[in-house]
PDB file of C-alpha atoms in Angstrom:
ATOM      1  CA  MET A 136     106.950  98.898 118.864  1.00  0.00           C
ATOM      2  CA  ARG A 137     107.064  95.099 119.247  1.00  0.00           C
ATOM      3  CA  LYS A 138     107.007  93.900 122.932  1.00  0.00           C
ATOM      4  CA  LEU A 139     107.937  89.756 122.808  1.00  0.00           C
ATOM      5  CA  LEU A 140     106.025  87.782 125.529  1.00  0.00           C
ATOM      6  CA  PHE A 141     108.154  84.550 126.760  1.00  0.00           C
ATOM      7  CA  VAL A 142     107.428  81.366 129.222  1.00  0.00           C
ATOM      8  CA  SER A 143     103.237  83.619 127.792  1.00  0.00           C
ATOM      9  CA  CYS A 144     103.975  86.069 130.908  1.00  0.00           C
ATOM     10  CA  ILE A 145     107.076  87.392 130.893  1.00  0.00           C
ATOM     11  CA  CYS A 146     106.892  91.071 129.211  1.00  0.00           C
ATOM     12  CA  PHE A 147     110.608  91.988 129.237  1.00  0.00           C
ATOM     13  CA  PHE A 148     114.212  90.651 130.600  1.00  0.00           C
ATOM     14  CA  SER A 149     115.442  92.723 133.336  1.00  0.00           C
ATOM     15  CA  PHE A 150     118.665  91.812 135.249  1.00  0.00           C
ATOM     16  CA  TYR A 151     119.610  88.462 133.649  1.00  0.00           C
ATOM     17  CA  THR A 152     123.284  87.677 134.834  1.00  0.00           C
ATOM     18  CA  CYS A 153     125.342  86.307 131.503  1.00  0.00           C
ATOM     19  CA  ASP A 154     128.363  83.299 131.772  1.00  0.00           C
ATOM     20  CA  ASP A 155     130.995  86.338 132.352  1.00  0.00           C
ATOM     21  CA  GLY A 156     128.660  87.862 135.371  1.00  0.00           C
ATOM     22  CA  ASP A 157     128.199  90.515 133.712  1.00  0.00           C
ATOM     23  CA  VAL A 158     124.674  91.499 134.689  1.00  0.00           C
ATOM     24  CA  LEU A 159     122.773  92.822 130.836  1.00  0.00           C
ATOM     25  CA  ASP A 160     119.178  94.706 131.381  1.00  0.00           C
ATOM     26  CA  ILE A 161     117.587  93.329 128.485  1.00  0.00           C
ATOM     27  CA  GLU A 162     114.151  94.830 126.884  1.00  0.00           C
ATOM     28  CA  PHE A 163     114.283  93.302 124.275  1.00  0.00           C
ATOM     29  CA  ASP A 164     111.355  95.822 122.513  1.00  0.00           C
ATOM     30  CA  PHE A 165     112.016  96.231 118.699  1.00  0.00           C
ATOM     31  CA  ASP A 166     109.598  97.730 115.789  1.00  0.00           C
ATOM     32  CA  GLU A 167     107.735  95.102 113.845  1.00  0.00           C
ATOM     33  CA  THR A 168     109.360  95.452 110.771  1.00  0.00           C
ATOM     34  CA  PHE A 169     113.133  94.901 109.980  1.00  0.00           C
ATOM     35  CA  GLN A 170     115.560  96.038 107.039  1.00  0.00           C
ATOM     36  CA  VAL A 171     118.091  94.128 105.002  1.00  0.00           C
ATOM     37  CA  CYS A 172     121.483  94.319 102.985  1.00  0.00           C
ATOM     38  CA  GLY A 173     124.648  92.488 101.236  1.00  0.00           C
ATOM     39  CA  THR A 174     124.802  91.067  98.363  1.00  0.00           C
ATOM     40  CA  ASN A 175     126.076  87.881  98.099  1.00  0.00           C
ATOM     41  CA  ASP A 176     125.563  86.916 102.348  1.00  0.00           C
ATOM     42  CA  LEU A 177     122.292  89.037 103.632  1.00  0.00           C
ATOM     43  CA  VAL A 178     122.431  90.673 107.164  1.00  0.00           C
ATOM     44  CA  PHE A 179     117.837  90.935 108.192  1.00  0.00           C
ATOM     45  CA  TYR A 180     118.505  92.963 110.998  1.00  0.00           C
ATOM     46  CA  LYS A 181     116.494  95.676 113.126  1.00  0.00           C
ATOM     47  CA  THR A 182     118.006  97.869 116.375  1.00  0.00           C
ATOM     48  CA  LYS A 183     116.634 100.365 119.333  1.00  0.00           C
ATOM     49  CA  SER A 184     118.149 103.005 121.523  1.00  0.00           C
ATOM     50  CA  ASP A 185     116.800 104.021 124.221  1.00  0.00           C
ATOM     51  CA  PRO A 186     118.507 101.632 124.989  1.00  0.00           C
ATOM     52  CA  SER A 187     121.318 101.027 121.688  1.00  0.00           C
ATOM     53  CA  GLU A 188     119.902  97.496 120.836  1.00  0.00           C
ATOM     54  CA  SER A 189     119.758  95.088 117.480  1.00  0.00           C
ATOM     55  CA  LEU A 190     118.677  91.935 115.890  1.00  0.00           C
ATOM     56  CA  SER A 191     120.730  89.989 112.873  1.00  0.00           C
ATOM     57  CA  ILE A 192     120.873  86.844 111.419  1.00  0.00           C
ATOM     58  CA  ILE A 193     123.347  86.478 108.574  1.00  0.00           C
ATOM     59  CA  ILE A 194     121.996  84.225 105.814  1.00  0.00           C
ATOM     60  CA  ALA A 195     124.909  83.371 103.168  1.00  0.00           C
ATOM     61  CA  ASN A 196     125.123  82.611  99.741  1.00  0.00           C
ATOM     62  CA  LEU A 197     121.669  84.467  99.443  1.00  0.00           C
ATOM     63  CA  THR A 198     120.717  87.507  97.031  1.00  0.00           C
ATOM     64  CA  LEU A 199     117.704  89.475  97.124  1.00  0.00           C
ATOM     65  CA  GLU A 200     117.002  88.458  93.589  1.00  0.00           C
ATOM     66  CA  GLU A 201     116.335  85.190  94.724  1.00  0.00           C
ATOM     67  CA  LEU A 202     113.898  86.332  97.845  1.00  0.00           C
ATOM     68  CA  LEU A 203     112.166  88.040  94.737  1.00  0.00           C
ATOM     69  CA  ASP A 204     111.031  84.770  92.482  1.00  0.00           C
ATOM     70  CA  VAL A 205     108.548  83.404  93.658  1.00  0.00           C
ATOM     71  CA  ASP A 206     107.114  80.703  91.683  1.00  0.00           C
ATOM     72  CA  GLU A 207     103.757  79.881  89.517  1.00  0.00           C
ATOM     73  CA  THR A 208     101.681  81.424  92.813  1.00  0.00           C
ATOM     74  CA  GLY A 209     103.172  84.704  93.586  1.00  0.00           C
ATOM     75  CA  VAL A 210     105.085  82.589  96.645  1.00  0.00           C
ATOM     76  CA  TYR A 211     109.177  82.024  97.493  1.00  0.00           C
ATOM     77  CA  GLU A 212     109.955  79.878 100.264  1.00  0.00           C
ATOM     78  CA  ALA A 213     112.594  78.801 102.597  1.00  0.00           C
ATOM     79  CA  ASP A 214     114.285  77.555 105.693  1.00  0.00           C
ATOM     80  CA  PHE A 215     117.725  77.512 106.335  1.00  0.00           C
ATOM     81  CA  SER A 216     120.042  75.910 109.587  1.00  0.00           C
ATOM     82  CA  LEU A 217     121.659  78.734 111.476  1.00  0.00           C
ATOM     83  CA  SER A 218     125.495  77.511 112.259  1.00  0.00           C
ATOM     84  CA  THR A 219     128.802  79.243 112.243  1.00  0.00           C
ATOM     85  CA  THR A 220     128.920  80.974 109.087  1.00  0.00           C
ATOM     86  CA  ASN A 221     124.579  81.211 109.034  1.00  0.00           C
ATOM     87  CA  THR A 222     124.372  83.141 112.485  1.00  0.00           C
ATOM     88  CA  PHE A 223     121.005  84.668 115.322  1.00  0.00           C
ATOM     89  CA  ASN A 224     122.685  87.977 116.605  1.00  0.00           C
ATOM     90  CA  TYR A 225     122.146  90.042 119.888  1.00  0.00           C
ATOM     91  CA  ILE A 226     123.958  92.458 120.176  1.00  0.00           C
ATOM     92  CA  THR A 227     123.653  95.485 123.082  1.00  0.00           C
ATOM     93  CA  TYR A 228     125.509  98.903 122.588  1.00  0.00           C
ATOM     94  CA  SER A 229     127.382 101.507 124.513  1.00  0.00           C
ATOM     95  CA  ASN A 230     126.102 104.293 122.621  1.00  0.00           C
ATOM     96  CA  ALA A 231     123.368 105.981 122.641  1.00  0.00           C
ATOM     97  CA  THR A 232     122.367 105.729 118.808  1.00  0.00           C
ATOM     98  CA  LEU A 233     122.994 104.115 116.288  1.00  0.00           C
ATOM     99  CA  PRO A 234     123.161 104.296 112.877  1.00  0.00           C
ATOM    100  CA  ASN A 235     121.364 103.035 110.119  1.00  0.00           C
ATOM    101  CA  ASN A 236     123.986 101.367 108.393  1.00  0.00           C
ATOM    102  CA  LEU A 237     124.781  99.589 111.540  1.00  0.00           C
ATOM    103  CA  PHE A 238     125.063  95.797 109.480  1.00  0.00           C
ATOM    104  CA  CYS A 239     125.656  98.036 105.830  1.00  0.00           C
ATOM    105  CA  ASN A 240     129.823  98.641 106.084  1.00  0.00           C
ATOM    106  CA  ASP A 241     132.412  97.284 104.822  1.00  0.00           C
ATOM    107  CA  ILE A 242     134.869  98.713 107.060  1.00  0.00           C
ATOM    108  CA  PRO A 243     132.791  97.885 110.931  1.00  0.00           C
ATOM    109  CA  LEU A 244     132.512 102.025 112.435  1.00  0.00           C
ATOM    110  CA  SER A 245     134.450 103.176 114.689  1.00  0.00           C
ATOM    111  CA  GLU A 246     132.302 105.607 117.304  1.00  0.00           C
ATOM    112  CA  ILE A 247     130.160 101.541 117.532  1.00  0.00           C
ATOM    113  CA  LYS A 248     131.060 100.085 120.997  1.00  0.00           C
ATOM    114  CA  ILE A 249     130.083  97.179 122.446  1.00  0.00           C
ATOM    115  CA  ILE A 250     128.403  96.293 125.179  1.00  0.00           C
ATOM    116  CA  LYS A 251     127.693  92.701 124.628  1.00  0.00           C
ATOM    117  CA  ASP A 252     127.322  90.307 121.871  1.00  0.00           C
ATOM    118  CA  LEU A 253     124.849  86.681 121.980  1.00  0.00           C
ATOM    119  CA  GLU A 254     124.938  84.453 119.523  1.00  0.00           C
ATOM    120  CA  SER A 255     122.552  81.856 118.435  1.00  0.00           C
ATOM    121  CA  THR A 256     124.112  79.586 115.873  1.00  0.00           C
ATOM    122  CA  SER A 257     121.482  77.090 115.584  1.00  0.00           C
ATOM    123  CA  GLY A 258     118.437  77.149 115.007  1.00  0.00           C
ATOM    124  CA  ASN A 259     115.859  77.460 112.462  1.00  0.00           C
ATOM    125  CA  VAL A 260     115.218  80.517 110.061  1.00  0.00           C
ATOM    126  CA  HIS A 261     112.423  80.878 108.210  1.00  0.00           C
ATOM    127  CA  ILE A 262     111.739  82.884 105.291  1.00  0.00           C
ATOM    128  CA  LYS A 263     108.394  83.543 103.309  1.00  0.00           C
ATOM    129  CA  THR A 264     107.805  85.747 100.562  1.00  0.00           C
ATOM    130  CA  VAL A 265     104.406  86.695  98.559  1.00  0.00           C
ATOM    131  CA  LEU A 266     103.749  88.773  95.575  1.00  0.00           C
ATOM    132  CA  THR A 267     100.619  90.326  95.419  1.00  0.00           C
ATOM    133  CA  GLU A 268      99.999  91.913  91.854  1.00  0.00           C
ATOM    134  CA  ASP A 269      96.906  94.472  91.424  1.00  0.00           C
ATOM    135  CA  ASP A 270      95.804  97.647  89.808  1.00  0.00           C
ATOM    136  CA  ASN A 271      95.288 100.563  91.303  1.00  0.00           C
ATOM    137  CA  ASP A 272      92.512 101.090  89.881  1.00  0.00           C
ATOM    138  CA  GLY A 273      90.191 101.911  93.909  1.00  0.00           C
ATOM    139  CA  ILE A 274      88.069  98.651  93.417  1.00  0.00           C
ATOM    140  CA  PRO A 275      89.280  96.150  95.671  1.00  0.00           C
ATOM    141  CA  ALA A 276      90.301  92.902  94.239  1.00  0.00           C
ATOM    142  CA  ALA A 277      87.493  90.569  95.810  1.00  0.00           C
ATOM    143  CA  LEU A 278      85.617  92.180  93.608  1.00  0.00           C
ATOM    144  CA  GLU A 279      86.066  92.227  90.856  1.00  0.00           C
ATOM    145  CA  ASP A 280      85.610  88.650  90.577  1.00  0.00           C
ATOM    146  CA  VAL A 281      82.768  89.528  88.231  1.00  0.00           C
ATOM    147  CA  ASN A 282      81.810  85.635  87.738  1.00  0.00           C
ATOM    148  CA  GLY A 283      81.841  85.318  90.978  1.00  0.00           C
ATOM    149  CA  ASN A 284      83.752  81.148  91.503  1.00  0.00           C
ATOM    150  CA  GLY A 285      85.992  82.606  93.410  1.00  0.00           C
ATOM    151  CA  ASP A 286      89.429  82.305  90.892  1.00  0.00           C
ATOM    152  CA  LEU A 287      90.107  86.611  89.696  1.00  0.00           C
ATOM    153  CA  THR A 288      92.678  85.625  86.795  1.00  0.00           C
ATOM    154  CA  ASP A 289      89.040  84.755  84.605  1.00  0.00           C
ATOM    155  CA  ASP A 290      87.147  88.053  85.638  1.00  0.00           C
ATOM    156  CA  ASP A 291      88.537  89.846  81.938  1.00  0.00           C
ATOM    157  CA  THR A 292      85.907  91.515  80.946  1.00  0.00           C
ATOM    158  CA  ASP A 293      87.053  93.402  77.391  1.00  0.00           C
ATOM    159  CA  GLY A 294      88.763  90.009  76.648  1.00  0.00           C
ATOM    160  CA  ASP A 295      92.499  91.881  76.804  1.00  0.00           C
ATOM    161  CA  GLY A 296      94.745  89.039  78.548  1.00  0.00           C
ATOM    162  CA  ILE A 297      94.616  91.051  81.960  1.00  0.00           C
ATOM    163  CA  PRO A 298      91.986  89.803  84.219  1.00  0.00           C
ATOM    164  CA  ASN A 299      90.248  92.720  85.499  1.00  0.00           C
ATOM    165  CA  TYR A 300      92.514  92.890  88.981  1.00  0.00           C
ATOM    166  CA  LEU A 301      95.142  93.719  86.880  1.00  0.00           C
ATOM    167  CA  ASP A 302      94.069  95.925  84.562  1.00  0.00           C
ATOM    168  CA  GLU A 303      93.567  99.651  85.250  1.00  0.00           C
ATOM    169  CA  ASP A 304      91.121  99.597  82.640  1.00  0.00           C
ATOM    170  CA  ASP A 305      88.406  97.078  82.697  1.00  0.00           C
ATOM    171  CA  ASP A 306      85.905  97.745  79.344  1.00  0.00           C
ATOM    172  CA  GLY A 307      89.039  98.148  77.595  1.00  0.00           C
ATOM    173  CA  ASP A 308      87.418 101.901  76.541  1.00  0.00           C
ATOM    174  CA  ASN A 309      90.780 103.058  77.037  1.00  0.00           C
ATOM    175  CA  VAL A 310      89.466 104.708  79.612  1.00  0.00           C
ATOM    176  CA  LEU A 311      90.643 104.110  83.213  1.00  0.00           C
ATOM    177  CA  THR A 312      89.120 102.158  85.404  1.00  0.00           C
ATOM    178  CA  LYS A 313      89.529 105.558  88.304  1.00  0.00           C
ATOM    179  CA  ASN A 314      88.111 107.234  86.571  1.00  0.00           C
ATOM    180  CA  GLU A 315      85.135 106.172  86.218  1.00  0.00           C
ATOM    181  CA  LYS A 316      84.192 106.583  89.774  1.00  0.00           C
ATOM    182  CA  PRO A 317      83.327 102.609  90.397  1.00  0.00           C
ATOM    183  CA  ASP A 318      83.128 104.270  94.173  1.00  0.00           C
ATOM    184  CA  PRO A 319      82.268 106.962  94.054  1.00  0.00           C
ATOM    185  CA  ASN A 320      82.254 107.698  97.818  1.00  0.00           C
ATOM    186  CA  GLY A 321      85.475 105.254  99.006  1.00  0.00           C
ATOM    187  CA  ASP A 322      82.622 102.389 100.885  1.00  0.00           C
ATOM    188  CA  GLY A 323      83.925  99.460  99.500  1.00  0.00           C
ATOM    189  CA  ASN A 324      80.137  98.906  97.707  1.00  0.00           C
ATOM    190  CA  LEU A 325      80.161  99.199  94.124  1.00  0.00           C
ATOM    191  CA  SER A 326      76.180  99.934  93.884  1.00  0.00           C
ATOM    192  CA  ASP A 327      76.429 103.987  93.574  1.00  0.00           C
ATOM    193  CA  ALA A 328      79.225 103.461  90.432  1.00  0.00           C
ATOM    194  CA  LEU A 329      78.367 106.190  87.888  1.00  0.00           C
ATOM    195  CA  ASP A 330      76.226 105.075  85.099  1.00  0.00           C
ATOM    196  CA  THR A 331      75.392 107.757  82.640  1.00  0.00           C
ATOM    197  CA  ASP A 332      73.420 105.861  79.992  1.00  0.00           C
ATOM    198  CA  GLY A 333      71.461 104.726  82.835  1.00  0.00           C
ATOM    199  CA  ASP A 334      71.373 100.906  81.396  1.00  0.00           C
ATOM    200  CA  GLY A 335      72.447  99.486  84.953  1.00  0.00           C
ATOM    201  CA  ILE A 336      76.085  98.602  83.111  1.00  0.00           C
ATOM    202  CA  PRO A 337      78.726 101.120  85.345  1.00  0.00           C
ATOM    203  CA  ASN A 338      80.566 103.406  83.093  1.00  0.00           C
ATOM    204  CA  TYR A 339      83.624 101.249  84.619  1.00  0.00           C
ATOM    205  CA  LEU A 340      82.429  98.285  82.875  1.00  0.00           C
ATOM    206  CA  ASP A 341      80.437  99.701  79.972  1.00  0.00           C
ATOM    207  CA  ASP A 342      81.842  99.945  76.408  1.00  0.00           C
ATOM    208  CA  ASP A 343      79.918 102.755  75.642  1.00  0.00           C
ATOM    209  CA  ASP A 344      79.371 105.062  78.059  1.00  0.00           C
ATOM    210  CA  ASP A 345      76.974 107.693  77.084  1.00  0.00           C
ATOM    211  CA  GLY A 346      74.551 104.539  75.381  1.00  0.00           C
ATOM    212  CA  ASP A 347      74.850 107.207  71.813  1.00  0.00           C
ATOM    213  CA  GLY A 348      75.656 103.495  69.716  1.00  0.00           C
ATOM    214  CA  VAL A 349      79.214 104.677  69.386  1.00  0.00           C
ATOM    215  CA  LYS A 350      82.299 103.235  71.493  1.00  0.00           C
ATOM    216  CA  THR A 351      83.750 104.970  73.623  1.00  0.00           C
ATOM    217  CA  ARG A 352      87.479 104.256  72.871  1.00  0.00           C
ATOM    218  CA  ASP A 353      86.224 105.380  69.390  1.00  0.00           C
ATOM    219  CA  GLU A 354      85.059 108.766  70.487  1.00  0.00           C
ATOM    220  CA  GLU A 355      88.449 111.023  70.241  1.00  0.00           C
ATOM    221  CA  ASN A 356      87.808 113.365  67.166  1.00  0.00           C
ATOM    222  CA  GLU A 357      89.925 115.983  68.875  1.00  0.00           C
ATOM    223  CA  SER A 358      92.952 113.669  69.182  1.00  0.00           C
ATOM    224  CA  GLN A 359      93.792 109.179  68.816  1.00  0.00           C
ATOM    225  CA  ASP A 360      96.182 110.191  71.897  1.00  0.00           C
ATOM    226  CA  GLN A 361      94.441 106.408  73.927  1.00  0.00           C
ATOM    227  CA  ASN A 362      92.158 109.073  76.224  1.00  0.00           C
ATOM    228  CA  PRO A 363      88.677 109.970  74.868  1.00  0.00           C
ATOM    229  CA  SER A 364      88.853 111.481  77.557  1.00  0.00           C
ATOM    230  CA  ASN A 365      90.816 114.713  76.381  1.00  0.00           C
ATOM    231  CA  ASP A 366      87.840 115.623  74.002  1.00  0.00           C
ATOM    232  CA  THR A 367      85.136 117.333  73.820  1.00  0.00           C
ATOM    233  CA  SER A 368      84.464 119.783  71.224  1.00  0.00           C
ATOM    234  CA  LEU A 369      80.371 120.430  71.924  1.00  0.00           C
ATOM    235  CA  ASN A 370      79.464 122.026  75.432  1.00  0.00           C
ATOM    236  CA  GLY A 371      82.872 121.685  77.287  1.00  0.00           C
ATOM    237  CA  ILE A 372      81.361 117.661  77.984  1.00  0.00           C
ATOM    238  CA  ALA A 373      84.304 114.822  77.078  1.00  0.00           C
ATOM    239  CA  ASP A 374      82.478 113.246  73.165  1.00  0.00           C
ATOM    240  CA  TYR A 375      82.119 109.735  74.850  1.00  0.00           C
ATOM    241  CA  LEU A 376      79.895 111.149  77.658  1.00  0.00           C
ATOM    242  CA  ASN A 377      78.150 113.620  75.187  1.00  0.00           C
ATOM    243  CA  ILE A 378      75.304 111.206  73.820  1.00  0.00           C
ATOM    244  CA  GLU A 379      74.594 114.752  70.885  1.00  0.00           C
ATOM    245  CA  VAL A 380      77.976 113.739  69.823  1.00  0.00           C
ATOM    246  CA  ALA A 381      78.693 110.556  67.482  1.00  0.00           C
ATOM    247  CA  THR A 382      80.774 110.247  65.393  1.00  0.00           C
ATOM    248  CA  THR A 383      83.362 107.062  65.399  1.00  0.00           C
ATOM    249  CA  VAL A 384      86.958 108.051  65.142  1.00  0.00           C
ATOM    250  CA  PRO A 385      87.797 103.413  64.938  1.00  0.00           C
ATOM    251  CA  ALA A 386      91.082 103.699  67.778  1.00  0.00           C
ATOM    252  CA  THR A 387      93.430 101.556  66.789  1.00  0.00           C
ATOM    253  CA  ALA A 388      95.024 100.503  70.174  1.00  0.00           C
ATOM    254  CA  TYR A 389      94.896 100.344  73.590  1.00  0.00           C
ATOM    255  CA  ARG A 390      96.239 102.691  76.062  1.00  0.00           C
ATOM    256  CA  GLU A 391      99.593 101.020  78.379  1.00  0.00           C
ATOM    257  CA  HIS A 392      98.701  99.891  81.328  1.00  0.00           C
ATOM    258  CA  THR A 393     100.424  99.480  84.413  1.00  0.00           C
ATOM    259  CA  ILE A 394     100.200  96.461  87.411  1.00  0.00           C
ATOM    260  CA  TYR A 395     101.635  97.760  90.651  1.00  0.00           C
ATOM    261  CA  LYS A 396     103.534  94.727  92.260  1.00  0.00           C
ATOM    262  CA  THR A 397     104.585  94.184  96.415  1.00  0.00           C
ATOM    263  CA  TYR A 398     106.594  91.708  98.065  1.00  0.00           C
ATOM    264  CA  LEU A 399     105.695  91.104 101.348  1.00  0.00           C
ATOM    265  CA  VAL A 400     108.863  88.857 103.220  1.00  0.00           C
ATOM    266  CA  THR A 401     108.883  87.723 106.647  1.00  0.00           C
ATOM    267  CA  LEU A 402     111.059  85.898 108.757  1.00  0.00           C
ATOM    268  CA  THR A 403     110.517  83.801 111.407  1.00  0.00           C
ATOM    269  CA  VAL A 404     113.353  82.054 113.816  1.00  0.00           C
ATOM    270  CA  SER A 405     112.829  78.725 115.808  1.00  0.00           C
ATOM    271  CA  ASN A 406     114.833  76.899 118.184  1.00  0.00           C
ATOM    272  CA  PHE A 407     117.035  79.247 118.848  1.00  0.00           C
ATOM    273  CA  ASP A 408     118.984  79.437 121.628  1.00  0.00           C
ATOM    274  CA  LEU A 409     121.406  82.818 122.734  1.00  0.00           C
ATOM    275  CA  GLN A 410     122.223  82.057 126.278  1.00  0.00           C
ATOM    276  CA  ILE A 411     119.753  83.815 127.837  1.00  0.00           C
ATOM    277  CA  ILE A 412     116.984  83.802 125.612  1.00  0.00           C
ATOM    278  CA  SER A 413     115.455  80.855 124.973  1.00  0.00           C
ATOM    279  CA  LEU A 414     112.255  80.379 122.093  1.00  0.00           C
ATOM    280  CA  ASP A 415     110.729  77.652 120.070  1.00  0.00           C
ATOM    281  CA  VAL A 416     109.718  80.625 117.432  1.00  0.00           C
ATOM    282  CA  PHE A 417     110.579  84.431 117.107  1.00  0.00           C
ATOM    283  CA  ASP A 418     108.392  86.194 114.320  1.00  0.00           C
ATOM    284  CA  PHE A 419     111.375  88.007 113.246  1.00  0.00           C
ATOM    285  CA  GLY A 420     108.897  91.002 111.171  1.00  0.00           C
ATOM    286  CA  VAL A 421     108.360  91.848 108.546  1.00  0.00           C
ATOM    287  CA  LEU A 422     111.380  93.416 105.354  1.00  0.00           C
ATOM    288  CA  ALA A 423     110.340  97.400 104.757  1.00  0.00           C
ATOM    289  CA  ASN A 424     112.365  98.872 101.601  1.00  0.00           C
ATOM    290  CA  SER A 425     111.524 100.577  99.023  1.00  0.00           C
ATOM    291  CA  ALA A 426     112.344  98.165  96.488  1.00  0.00           C
ATOM    292  CA  LEU A 427     109.361  95.636  97.408  1.00  0.00           C
ATOM    293  CA  SER A 428     106.989  98.123  95.646  1.00  0.00           C
ATOM    294  CA  THR A 429     107.693  98.194  91.683  1.00  0.00           C
ATOM    295  CA  SER A 430     105.531  98.303  88.762  1.00  0.00           C
ATOM    296  CA  ARG A 431     105.881  96.789  84.910  1.00  0.00           C
ATOM    297  CA  LYS A 432     104.040  97.689  81.419  1.00  0.00           C
ATOM    298  CA  GLU A 433     101.614  96.176  79.888  1.00  0.00           C
ATOM    299  CA  THR A 434      99.856  97.035  76.595  1.00  0.00           C
ATOM    300  CA  PRO A 435      97.503  94.801  75.183  1.00  0.00           C
ATOM    301  CA  ASN A 436      96.974  93.592  71.776  1.00  0.00           C
ATOM    302  CA  PHE A 437      94.288  94.981  70.193  1.00  0.00           C
ATOM    303  CA  ASN A 438      90.703  93.349  69.544  1.00  0.00           C
TER     304      ASN A 438
END
């Protein structure tokens, strides 16, 4: 939960007198995440119960697709001025609990009873989206900087056009990196990565895992389906790990790769005035939305 700090030491507001003489008890204790709904006009909001309160920001003429339209560096960043159409609201309710779809109905919910609606029409809203892509292969992206120059985009062990940090199969042998035990104990130290042939090259970077002179991807003796792991013609050991099997069946394609995408959307409000609450900067939080985690498919050109 987020408990705001105002004037550097006050943890919550209690018993503030409003302009109309009402007394309002404000705790302002919200989760660090927020939700969004809308099509052409977006509403960013967060709600809580006990007491029932909400914070909401309306940004007109903005779509979720625009928020996810990042530039070549994977970033979208924009500022919006609060106004009579772009408003920041703090609302209290007499309801014991609030519905999940409070702000996402075309028709107002009749059971909702508002006690106080404080609105700021001046100030600034800053929205930032950062796209992170990864291969989820069990190796942190920072450890896939093979040449050690700090640039992940030029590390492409198998030369398939997909850098290692996005490549589910770093060595292009058609066995997924995560299945080649790059970090058996999961401690982030790759020094214990599986190296079947003991040549000093871990399996996940070795295109001939058993050292029999036949590339792993060419050891599909039973089913040519871009998956050498299911070809076990002798002793129940996968042929690509069995030095006693050196039959060559030339591969003709790479397997399809999945690249995982995650959008991190954050929002801050600055220099606003909600009559009884004025802050230089308020961290509204991080957008929680399952649609922000997605993936794309890519099959490299075979070489």
